[in-house]
Each structure stands twice: as structure tokens, then as C-alpha cells.
Short mmCIF file of C-alpha atoms in Angstrom, two decimals:
data_model
loop_
_atom_site.label_atom_id
_atom_site.label_comp_id
_atom_site.label_asym_id
_atom_site.label_seq_id
_atom_site.Cartn_x
_atom_site.Cartn_y
_atom_site.Cartn_z
CA MET B 67 73.61 97.86 108.00
CA ASP B 68 70.59 96.92 105.82
CA ASP B 69 69.67 100.59 105.86
CA LEU B 70 73.14 101.52 104.63
CA THR B 71 72.98 98.94 101.84
CA GLY B 72 69.64 100.31 100.71
CA ARG B 73 70.78 103.90 100.80
CA VAL B 74 73.98 103.22 98.87
CA ARG B 75 71.94 101.36 96.28
CA ALA B 76 69.45 104.22 95.99
CA PHE B 77 72.30 106.70 95.69
CA ALA B 78 73.68 104.76 92.72
CA GLU B 79 70.34 104.16 91.08
CA GLU B 80 69.17 107.76 91.33
CA ARG B 81 72.31 108.77 89.42
CA ASP B 82 72.01 105.92 86.91
CA TRP B 83 75.44 104.68 87.99
CA GLN B 84 74.56 100.95 87.93
CA GLN B 85 76.18 100.86 84.49
CA PHE B 86 79.56 101.71 86.07
CA HIS B 87 79.07 99.46 89.10
CA THR B 88 80.37 96.15 87.85
CA PRO B 89 82.16 94.14 90.55
CA LYS B 90 85.40 94.72 88.70
CA ASN B 91 84.96 98.50 88.75
CA LEU B 92 83.77 98.56 92.34
CA ALA B 93 86.77 96.50 93.45
CA MET B 94 88.98 99.12 91.78
CA ALA B 95 87.12 101.96 93.47
CA LEU B 96 87.51 100.19 96.81
CA ALA B 97 91.24 99.81 96.18
CA GLY B 98 91.53 103.48 95.26
CA GLU B 99 89.83 104.52 98.51
CA VAL B 100 92.00 102.16 100.54
CA GLY B 101 94.99 103.80 98.85
CA GLU B 102 93.85 107.17 100.14
CA LEU B 103 93.34 105.74 103.60
CA ILE B 104 96.79 104.16 103.72
CA ALA B 105 98.32 107.41 102.59
CA GLU B 106 97.07 109.00 105.84
CA PHE B 107 99.21 106.59 107.86
CA GLN B 108 102.32 106.17 105.70
CA TRP B 109 104.68 108.55 107.43
CA LEU B 110 103.30 108.11 110.97
CA THR B 111 105.09 106.09 113.61
CA PRO B 112 103.00 103.32 115.12
CA GLU B 113 102.44 105.57 118.15
CA GLN B 114 101.38 108.52 116.03
CA SER B 115 98.97 106.28 114.12
CA ALA B 116 97.39 105.18 117.39
CA ALA B 117 96.72 108.85 118.28
CA VAL B 118 95.55 109.95 114.84
CA MET B 119 91.95 110.64 115.87
CA ALA B 120 93.14 113.19 118.43
CA ASP B 121 94.32 115.43 115.58
CA PRO B 122 91.21 117.20 114.26
CA ASP B 123 92.47 117.51 110.65
CA ALA B 124 93.99 114.07 110.25
CA GLY B 125 91.18 112.50 112.28
CA SER B 126 88.53 113.96 110.03
CA ARG B 127 90.39 112.86 106.89
CA VAL B 128 90.73 109.31 108.27
CA ARG B 129 87.04 109.26 109.17
CA ALA B 130 86.07 110.37 105.68
CA GLU B 131 88.28 107.76 104.02
CA ILE B 132 86.90 105.01 106.27
CA GLY B 133 83.43 106.15 105.20
CA ASP B 134 84.36 105.96 101.53
CA VAL B 135 85.91 102.50 101.95
CA MET B 136 82.77 101.26 103.74
CA ILE B 137 80.49 102.73 101.06
CA TYR B 138 82.27 100.93 98.24
CA LEU B 139 82.56 97.70 100.19
CA THR B 140 78.84 97.83 100.92
CA ARG B 141 78.03 98.51 97.27
CA LEU B 142 80.32 95.74 96.04
CA ALA B 143 78.79 93.23 98.44
CA ASP B 144 75.29 94.29 97.41
CA VAL B 145 76.05 93.91 93.70
CA LEU B 146 77.56 90.49 94.33
CA GLY B 147 74.60 89.42 96.52
CA ILE B 148 76.87 88.96 99.54
CA ASP B 149 75.78 89.68 103.15
CA LEU B 150 78.74 91.61 104.48
CA VAL B 151 78.33 90.96 108.19
CA GLU B 152 77.38 87.29 107.83
CA THR B 153 80.32 86.66 105.47
CA ALA B 154 82.72 88.30 107.87
CA LEU B 155 81.38 86.24 110.78
CA THR B 156 81.81 83.05 108.75
CA LYS B 157 85.35 83.99 107.78
CA LEU B 158 86.13 84.86 111.38
CA GLU B 159 85.10 81.32 112.42
CA ASP B 160 87.42 79.90 109.75
CA SER B 161 90.26 82.04 111.11
CA ALA B 162 89.55 80.84 114.62
CA ARG B 163 90.15 77.27 113.44
CA ARG B 164 93.28 78.20 111.50
CA TYR B 165 94.75 80.20 114.41
CA PRO B 166 93.97 78.26 117.60
CA ILE B 167 94.36 80.51 120.60
CA GLU B 168 97.14 78.52 122.26
CA GLN B 169 99.46 78.44 119.23
CA ALA B 170 98.63 81.89 117.93
CA ARG B 171 98.98 83.84 121.15
CA GLY B 172 101.26 86.81 120.83
CA SER B 173 102.64 85.70 117.54
CA ALA B 174 102.40 87.51 114.19
CA ALA B 175 103.98 84.58 112.38
CA LYS B 176 102.46 83.74 109.02
CA ARG B 177 99.08 85.22 109.66
CA MET M 267 77.23 94.86 113.12
CA ASP M 268 77.91 95.52 116.80
CA ASP M 269 78.13 91.77 117.28
CA LEU M 270 80.74 91.56 114.51
CA THR M 271 82.78 94.37 116.06
CA GLY M 272 82.72 92.60 119.41
CA ARG M 273 83.66 89.24 118.00
CA VAL M 274 86.54 90.59 115.95
CA ARG M 275 87.77 92.40 119.05
CA ALA M 276 87.53 89.25 121.14
CA PHE M 277 89.32 87.25 118.40
CA ALA M 278 92.26 89.67 118.57
CA GLU M 279 92.34 89.94 122.34
CA GLU M 280 92.24 86.17 122.92
CA ARG M 281 95.36 85.89 120.76
CA ASP M 282 97.04 88.88 122.37
CA TRP M 283 97.23 90.53 118.94
CA GLN M 284 96.30 94.05 120.15
CA GLN M 285 100.05 94.77 120.12
CA PHE M 286 100.05 94.34 116.32
CA HIS M 287 96.78 96.14 115.74
CA THR M 288 97.86 99.75 115.44
CA PRO M 289 95.83 101.75 112.92
CA LYS M 290 98.89 101.84 110.69
CA ASN M 291 99.28 98.08 110.65
CA LEU M 292 95.56 97.48 110.22
CA ALA M 293 95.40 99.84 107.28
CA MET M 294 98.20 97.80 105.68
CA ALA M 295 96.40 94.51 106.40
CA LEU M 296 93.24 95.98 104.87
CA ALA M 297 95.22 97.03 101.79
CA GLY M 298 96.73 93.55 101.52
CA GLU M 299 93.30 91.93 101.61
CA VAL M 300 91.93 94.38 99.03
CA GLY M 301 94.89 93.43 96.83
CA GLU M 302 93.80 89.79 96.99
CA LEU M 303 90.24 90.78 96.22
CA ILE M 304 91.23 92.86 93.19
CA ALA M 305 93.40 89.99 91.90
CA GLU M 306 90.18 87.94 91.58
CA PHE M 307 88.85 90.43 89.06
CA GLN M 308 91.95 91.53 87.18
CA TRP M 309 91.66 89.41 84.08
CA LEU M 310 87.86 89.29 83.91
CA THR M 311 85.83 91.24 81.41
CA PRO M 312 83.19 93.50 82.97
CA GLU M 313 80.60 90.89 81.99
CA GLN M 314 82.60 88.01 83.52
CA SER M 315 83.02 90.04 86.71
CA ALA M 316 79.23 90.51 86.92
CA ALA M 317 78.78 86.72 86.80
CA VAL M 318 81.61 85.82 89.17
CA MET M 319 79.38 84.46 91.93
CA ALA M 320 77.92 81.85 89.51
CA ASP M 321 81.31 80.16 89.41
CA PRO M 322 81.58 78.06 92.56
CA ASP M 323 85.39 78.34 92.88
CA ALA M 324 85.81 82.01 92.02
CA GLY M 325 82.62 82.86 93.90
CA SER M 326 83.86 81.24 97.08
CA ARG M 327 87.22 82.98 96.80
CA VAL M 328 85.57 86.34 96.29
CA ARG M 329 83.27 85.70 99.26
CA ALA M 330 86.27 84.81 101.46
CA GLU M 331 88.22 87.94 100.41
CA ILE M 332 85.21 90.18 101.03
CA GLY M 333 84.98 88.60 104.46
CA ASP M 334 88.64 89.35 105.18
CA VAL M 335 88.29 92.92 103.99
CA MET M 336 85.24 93.45 106.21
CA ILE M 337 87.02 91.93 109.20
CA TYR M 338 89.99 94.28 108.93
CA LEU M 339 87.82 97.28 108.22
CA THR M 340 85.70 96.48 111.27
CA ARG M 341 88.80 96.06 113.40
CA LEU M 342 90.39 99.27 112.12
CA ALA M 343 87.23 101.27 112.80
CA ASP M 344 86.93 99.75 116.29
CA VAL M 345 90.52 100.64 117.17
CA LEU M 346 89.99 104.18 115.90
CA GLY M 347 86.69 104.53 117.78
CA ILE M 348 84.77 105.04 114.54
CA ASP M 349 81.21 103.74 113.95
CA LEU M 350 81.48 102.20 110.52
CA VAL M 351 77.82 102.42 109.44
CA GLU M 352 77.21 105.85 110.86
CA THR M 353 80.36 107.20 109.23
CA ALA M 354 79.41 105.71 105.86
CA LEU M 355 75.93 107.25 106.09
CA THR M 356 77.42 110.62 106.89
CA LYS M 357 79.84 110.37 103.99
CA LEU M 358 77.01 109.32 101.68
CA GLU M 359 75.11 112.46 102.60
CA ASP M 360 78.22 114.54 101.74
CA SER M 361 78.46 112.72 98.39
CA ALA M 362 74.79 113.43 97.70
CA ARG M 363 75.51 117.14 98.07
CA ARG M 364 78.65 116.94 95.89
CA TYR M 365 76.91 114.95 93.17
CA PRO M 366 73.42 116.37 92.76
CA ILE M 367 71.20 113.91 90.92
CA GLU M 368 70.50 116.14 87.95
CA GLN M 369 74.14 116.91 87.10
CA ALA M 370 75.52 113.47 88.03
CA ARG M 371 73.03 111.31 86.19
CA GLY M 372 74.71 108.80 83.94
CA SER M 373 78.11 110.43 84.14
CA ALA M 374 81.29 108.99 85.55
CA ALA M 375 83.09 112.30 85.23
CA LYS M 376 85.38 113.21 88.07
CA ARG M 377 83.83 111.05 90.67
CA MET Y 993 115.66 98.80 81.32
CA ASP Y 994 114.91 98.64 77.57
CA ASP Y 995 115.93 95.01 77.67
CA LEU Y 996 113.44 94.38 80.47
CA THR Y 997 110.64 96.15 78.61
CA GLY Y 998 111.34 94.02 75.53
CA ARG Y 999 111.49 90.77 77.49
CA VAL Y 1000 108.26 91.44 79.35
CA ARG Y 1001 106.59 92.29 76.07
CA ALA Y 1002 107.84 89.09 74.45
CA PHE Y 1003 106.73 87.07 77.46
CA ALA Y 1004 103.19 88.40 77.03
CA GLU Y 1005 103.10 88.07 73.24
CA GLU Y 1006 104.41 84.47 73.23
CA ARG Y 1007 101.49 83.54 75.47
CA ASP Y 1008 98.98 85.62 73.51
CA TRP Y 1009 98.22 87.58 76.65
CA GLN Y 1010 97.98 90.99 74.93
CA GLN Y 1011 94.18 90.51 74.95
CA PHE Y 1012 94.22 90.63 78.79
CA HIS Y 1013 96.79 93.45 79.00
CA THR Y 1014 94.60 96.51 78.86
CA PRO Y 1015 95.87 99.37 81.00
CA LYS Y 1016 92.86 98.85 83.26
CA ASN Y 1017 93.70 95.17 83.84
CA LEU Y 1018 97.41 95.82 84.25
CA ALA Y 1019 96.74 98.55 86.81
CA MET Y 1020 94.70 96.00 88.72
CA ALA Y 1021 97.44 93.39 88.45
CA LEU Y 1022 99.91 95.95 89.70
CA ALA Y 1023 97.67 96.76 92.67
CA GLY Y 1024 97.34 93.04 93.44
CA GLU Y 1025 101.10 92.61 93.54
CA VAL Y 1026 101.56 95.71 95.69
CA GLY Y 1027 99.00 94.18 98.05
CA GLU Y 1028 101.18 91.08 98.36
CA LEU Y 1029 104.23 93.28 98.94
CA ILE Y 1030 102.59 95.36 101.65
CA ALA Y 1031 101.40 92.17 103.39
CA GLU Y 1032 105.07 91.28 103.94
CA PHE Y 1033 105.48 94.38 106.06
CA GLN Y 1034 102.14 94.76 107.80
CA TRP Y 1035 103.03 93.27 111.19
CA LEU Y 1036 106.67 94.36 111.25
CA THR Y 1037 107.92 97.23 113.41
CA PRO Y 1038 109.73 99.95 111.51
CA GLU Y 1039 113.02 98.43 112.78
CA GLN Y 1040 112.09 94.90 111.71
CA SER Y 1041 111.09 96.20 108.28
CA ALA Y 1042 114.53 97.79 107.93
CA ALA Y 1043 116.15 94.42 108.55
CA VAL Y 1044 113.85 92.33 106.44
CA MET Y 1045 116.45 91.37 103.86
CA ALA Y 1046 118.61 89.76 106.54
CA ASP Y 1047 115.91 87.11 107.00
CA PRO Y 1048 116.39 84.62 104.16
CA ASP Y 1049 112.71 83.62 103.88
CA ALA Y 1050 111.11 87.04 104.24
CA GLY Y 1051 113.91 88.58 102.19
CA SER Y 1052 113.33 86.22 99.29
CA ARG Y 1053 109.56 86.82 99.40
CA VAL Y 1054 110.07 90.57 99.38
CA ARG Y 1055 112.48 90.29 96.48
CA ALA Y 1056 110.00 88.19 94.50
CA GLU Y 1057 107.18 90.65 95.20
CA ILE Y 1058 109.33 93.60 94.16
CA GLY Y 1059 110.09 91.71 90.95
CA ASP Y 1060 106.42 91.16 90.23
CA VAL Y 1061 105.56 94.80 90.89
CA MET Y 1062 108.33 95.93 88.55
CA ILE Y 1063 107.23 93.50 85.84
CA TYR Y 1064 103.64 94.78 85.83
CA LEU Y 1065 104.74 98.41 86.07
CA THR Y 1066 107.09 97.91 83.12
CA ARG Y 1067 104.32 96.22 81.13
CA LEU Y 1068 101.77 98.92 81.98
CA ALA Y 1069 104.16 101.68 80.95
CA ASP Y 1070 104.99 99.85 77.70
CA VAL Y 1071 101.33 99.42 76.83
CA LEU Y 1072 100.70 103.10 77.55
CA GLY Y 1073 103.77 104.18 75.56
CA ILE Y 1074 105.37 105.77 78.62
CA ASP Y 1075 109.11 105.74 79.31
CA LEU Y 1076 109.26 104.71 82.94
CA VAL Y 1077 112.66 106.17 83.89
CA GLU Y 1078 112.17 109.46 81.98
CA THR Y 1079 108.70 109.91 83.45
CA ALA Y 1080 109.99 109.32 86.99
CA LEU Y 1081 112.82 111.80 86.44
CA THR Y 1082 110.36 114.44 85.20
CA LYS Y 1083 108.08 113.81 88.19
CA LEU Y 1084 111.04 114.04 90.54
CA GLU Y 1085 111.85 117.52 89.17
CA ASP Y 1086 108.24 118.55 89.79
CA SER Y 1087 108.52 117.29 93.34
CA ALA Y 1088 111.74 119.14 93.85
CA ARG Y 1089 109.94 122.37 93.00
CA ARG Y 1090 106.95 121.51 95.23
CA TYR Y 1091 109.16 120.58 98.18
CA PRO Y 1092 112.04 123.05 98.28
CA ILE Y 1093 114.88 121.74 100.39
CA GLU Y 1094 114.76 124.45 103.02
CA GLN Y 1095 111.07 124.17 103.83
CA ALA Y 1096 110.83 120.39 103.46
CA ARG Y 1097 113.80 119.38 105.52
CA GLY Y 1098 112.98 116.80 108.14
CA SER Y 1099 109.24 117.27 107.79
CA ALA Y 1100 106.74 114.66 106.70
CA ALA Y 1101 103.98 117.27 106.61
CA LYS Y 1102 101.59 117.03 103.68
CA ARG Y 1103 103.90 115.23 101.34
CA MET A 1048 118.07 103.44 85.87
CA ASP A 1049 121.15 103.87 88.09
CA ASP A 1050 120.86 107.59 87.50
CA LEU A 1051 117.25 107.53 88.66
CA THR A 1052 118.16 105.55 91.79
CA GLY A 1053 120.84 108.08 92.63
CA ARG A 1054 118.63 111.06 92.05
CA VAL A 1055 115.79 109.72 94.12
CA ARG A 1056 118.25 108.96 96.92
CA ALA A 1057 119.75 112.47 96.73
CA PHE A 1058 116.21 113.95 96.76
CA ALA A 1059 115.42 112.11 100.00
CA GLU A 1060 118.77 112.83 101.65
CA GLU A 1061 118.73 116.53 100.85
CA ARG A 1062 115.41 116.79 102.64
CA ASP A 1063 116.53 114.58 105.55
CA TRP A 1064 113.70 112.16 104.72
CA GLN A 1065 115.68 108.97 105.28
CA GLN A 1066 114.12 108.83 108.77
CA PHE A 1067 110.69 108.35 107.16
CA HIS A 1068 111.94 105.96 104.46
CA THR A 1069 111.70 102.61 106.20
CA PRO A 1070 110.73 99.77 103.88
CA LYS A 1071 107.40 99.60 105.70
CA ASN A 1072 106.62 103.24 105.09
CA LEU A 1073 107.82 103.17 101.49
CA ALA A 1074 105.66 100.10 100.76
CA MET A 1075 102.68 102.12 102.12
CA ALA A 1076 103.61 105.14 99.99
CA LEU A 1077 103.88 102.86 96.96
CA ALA A 1078 100.43 101.42 97.70
CA GLY A 1079 98.99 104.92 98.08
CA GLU A 1080 100.34 105.97 94.67
CA VAL A 1081 99.05 102.77 93.05
CA GLY A 1082 95.66 103.58 94.55
CA GLU A 1083 95.73 106.95 92.77
CA LEU A 1084 96.76 105.26 89.54
CA ILE A 1085 93.99 102.68 89.74
CA ALA A 1086 91.44 105.40 90.43
CA GLU A 1087 92.24 106.83 86.97
CA PHE A 1088 90.99 103.58 85.38
CA GLN A 1089 88.16 102.53 87.66
CA TRP A 1090 85.18 103.78 85.62
CA LEU A 1091 86.71 103.27 82.19
CA THR A 1092 85.70 100.46 79.89
CA PRO A 1093 88.60 98.27 78.73
CA GLU A 1094 88.50 100.15 75.39
CA GLN A 1095 88.51 103.57 77.07
CA SER A 1096 91.45 102.48 79.21
CA ALA A 1097 93.39 101.49 76.06
CA ALA A 1098 92.89 105.01 74.68
CA VAL A 1099 93.56 106.94 77.88
CA MET A 1100 96.81 108.54 76.71
CA ALA A 1101 94.89 110.18 73.81
CA ASP A 1102 93.03 112.32 76.35
CA PRO A 1103 95.39 115.17 77.36
CA ASP A 1104 94.03 115.57 80.89
CA ALA A 1105 93.62 111.91 81.78
CA GLY A 1106 96.86 111.02 79.95
CA SER A 1107 98.84 113.58 81.90
CA ARG A 1108 97.36 112.39 85.21
CA VAL A 1109 98.21 108.77 84.36
CA ARG A 1110 101.74 109.78 83.41
CA ALA A 1111 102.18 111.62 86.68
CA GLU A 1112 100.89 108.68 88.74
CA ILE A 1113 103.15 106.23 86.88
CA GLY A 1114 106.03 108.54 87.70
CA ASP A 1115 105.16 108.57 91.37
CA VAL A 1116 104.81 104.80 91.49
CA MET A 1117 108.17 104.38 89.82
CA ILE A 1118 109.82 106.86 92.18
CA TYR A 1119 108.63 105.03 95.32
CA LEU A 1120 109.41 101.63 93.84
CA THR A 1121 112.93 102.80 92.97
CA ARG A 1122 113.41 104.21 96.47
CA LEU A 1123 112.07 101.08 98.16
CA ALA A 1124 114.37 98.85 96.12
CA ASP A 1125 117.36 101.09 96.90
CA VAL A 1126 116.62 101.06 100.63
CA LEU A 1127 116.33 97.25 100.48
CA GLY A 1128 119.52 96.87 98.43
CA ILE A 1129 117.61 95.30 95.57
CA ASP A 1130 118.44 95.87 91.88
CA LEU A 1131 115.04 96.51 90.35
CA VAL A 1132 115.79 95.48 86.78
CA GLU A 1133 117.79 92.40 87.64
CA THR A 1134 115.17 91.23 90.13
CA ALA A 1135 112.38 91.67 87.58
CA LEU A 1136 114.38 89.73 84.96
CA THR A 1137 114.96 86.89 87.44
CA LYS A 1138 111.27 86.82 88.33
CA LEU A 1139 110.34 86.81 84.67
CA GLU A 1140 112.47 83.69 84.14
CA ASP A 1141 110.66 82.02 87.06
CA SER A 1142 107.31 82.93 85.46
CA ALA A 1143 108.44 81.53 82.12
CA ARG A 1144 109.00 78.18 83.83
CA ARG A 1145 105.66 78.33 85.69
CA TYR A 1146 103.71 79.27 82.60
CA PRO A 1147 105.15 77.29 79.70
CA ILE A 1148 104.14 78.83 76.39
CA GLU A 1149 102.14 75.89 75.10
CA GLN A 1150 99.91 75.49 78.18
CA ALA A 1151 99.56 79.17 78.95
CA ARG A 1152 98.72 80.43 75.48
CA GLY A 1153 95.60 82.54 75.44
CA SER A 1154 94.53 81.54 78.93
CA ALA A 1155 94.11 83.82 81.93
CA ALA A 1156 93.58 80.82 84.20
CA LYS A 1157 95.24 81.01 87.60
CA ARG A 1158 97.90 83.50 86.74
#
């Protein structure tokens, strides 16, 4: 993960793209890539979506979009000085308190 | 990163939420969280967005949203059988070929 | 529709919010609202989503989100000098040419 | 607006696409189109975004994306039985109460 952060940063700096990489712009780029990812799933049934990686074409598009989303999320976190994995772990602990296992089991209510 | 993947998976399984976690639904949840993240930046100038972490309230909201985005992205990749870091590195190499340093330097054109 | 455009414009001008209403910021606000809308549907089955308006709570949340999305889309189009209905009709004619009825019937392929 | 709703509906029915047009799927399609729209603005400065329609290429892409967003929003509202303009007007009245002119003037706080 640290290696990825460093490589994404080097990629941007080599191209002198830091000027474009404000948090605002990177959040937009992230949203744009998530839009492309969601488009891959929009007409699929839940079952088809679960089998998407078995289709070589769709699977490779999904993989590429996931890669793009991760790149922009990594870059955004780096620019903000946020440790992505640590922040996700902290948030997961918060969620564990908000959704105690006994009450939350099997329910999608108000997540 | 592997630890995060495992913990997110355990979090879902303990609550019997696998039934909701189709790739289609997780892509939607990811998009919903990215929508909350982008809302934090929508009225900020580029300069204000660059300083967002210096504001304790906004900074902590941004951190929480980044955490949520990372959690759903990790879960989606796990359900799809995709290695998030490896896939991002592969995509970054593709991008390096598509945007050679000399031509891409300083230009936002058609990225 | 013209009435809506005028009222949304007046709403912004009375609050001196034109300064925030660049197309860039409005596109972000639109994306944020669409994120809230999509969150209403993320854990629903296709069947549950089709019946969402029969649930008073969920139905009223969906209605409010649709309203917000329409407000920002109307404002964005106004700021850009675009006629929303006319532009949609023109785009629909393009789509009719790209997806001839005979070939497109019943197929979600590459829409 | 009623004409647009009817034409979008006919477009879908002629192609037998009602089967794909659940509210869930249409919300995803809307999010995908908004992602394409936001991508048009992501690297622009606020000033460049305000002048985007003066650029023939970018302007025509923005117009096309706005058209797509409006088409899916119209279709989603139709499938849900929601009157788009009326719902936006109602929501605007709510917002007028939540953001009284005197307090809200010139402030982007917590919108």
C-alpha cells in the first residue's frame, strides 16, 4: 500500500500534475471513475453482477475501473495526509459499535 | 491491507450481510459514500479544499467519508476476487504508457 | 419548467449564492444529491425498488432526493444556458438513431 | 415536460426495455451519467468551468451529458410516479424555510 501511494505520487509529479490535484478535483475524479464502475453493473441482475468476473470482457472492464477508483482514492488520501488503511480500520470500529452484531444480524435497515 | 480485507469480510459475515453484498449493491454503496465525500468539497474553492484537514470539523468528516469509501471499495474488491493494490499498480502502468511524461507534462488535456 | 428555472434562480440570487454556483460546483452538488438518491436503493432487491413509493418513509425520502436532484440539474442548466427539456429531446433523437428498435429490442447490451 | 416524459417512455417501451428500468437500475444509470458529466469539469478551474460552453468541443460534450442526465431522471420519476417539476417546486419551498434569506445570505455553511 505504501508502495502504491509512492508510485501514484511519482506518476503525478513526473507529469507536473500536482497543480490539478487539489482535494476538490481529486474527489471529482474519484466520483467520475465510480460512475464508470457503476455503469458496468446498472443493467445486471444481482445474480449477473455476482458472476461478472466470469465474463472476460466485462470482468476486465470492472477490474480496470476498480484500479482507477483505487488510484484516485490513494492519491486523494495522500494529498490530504490520510492513511487509507488505518482510517478505514478506525471507521470499521465505529461501525461495529453502531451496528452491534445481535441487532444488526440479517437486517439492511437504516445502514 | 490484507488485514483490512479480512476485517471487513468478518464484519459483514458476523452480521449476515453477505446476502446484501452483491457487486451491484456494493458498487451502489460505494457511489453513495463518494457522494457524501464530494458534498464536503462542493462549495469550497480549490484553496479551501487544499486546507480542509486544518479545519477540525470538516477534516474529521472528510476522514470519516474516506474511511467509508475505502471500506466499501475493499469489500467490493474482495467479493469480486480482485487484489486492490495489485490492480491499481497494473492500471498505473497502463496509464504511464497512455500518458508519456514528455507529452503529458503540465497538461490536463483529455485525461 | 420555465417557472421552476426562474424560481430556482431567484432562490439562489436572494441568498447571494451565485458566487458558489459555478458549473463545477453545481455538478458536484448534483453528484452529491444523486449519491443520496442511490443510497435509498442500494440494499433493495429489484422488486423492492419497484415498490418503494408504497412505503411512506422510504417513498418520501426518495421524493425529496428526486426533488433535490432536479433543483440542481435545473440550476446547472440555467447557469450553462442550456434548455433542459430541449436538450433531452435532442439527445433522445440521437439515441433513437444509435439504438434502432429492431436491433435494440429486449437487449441491454452496450447501452 | 409532459411531452419529454411521454417520449422517453415510448423510447423504452418500443425497445422492450421496461424490464431493465427498475428504479434501482435507473438510479444507477443516472449516477453513471452524472459521473460522465462531473468528469467534464474535474480539471477545470472555477473560471474555466464558467466558460465551458464557449468551447465547442467541451460545450457539446457537456450538453450531451446534461441531456443524458435529464433523460434518466425523467424516466426514473415516471417509473416512480413522481412529477419532476412539482416535486422540485415543493422541495424548493422546504429549502426556503430551512435557509431563510437573512441568515443564509452569502454563506455556504452547512447547505
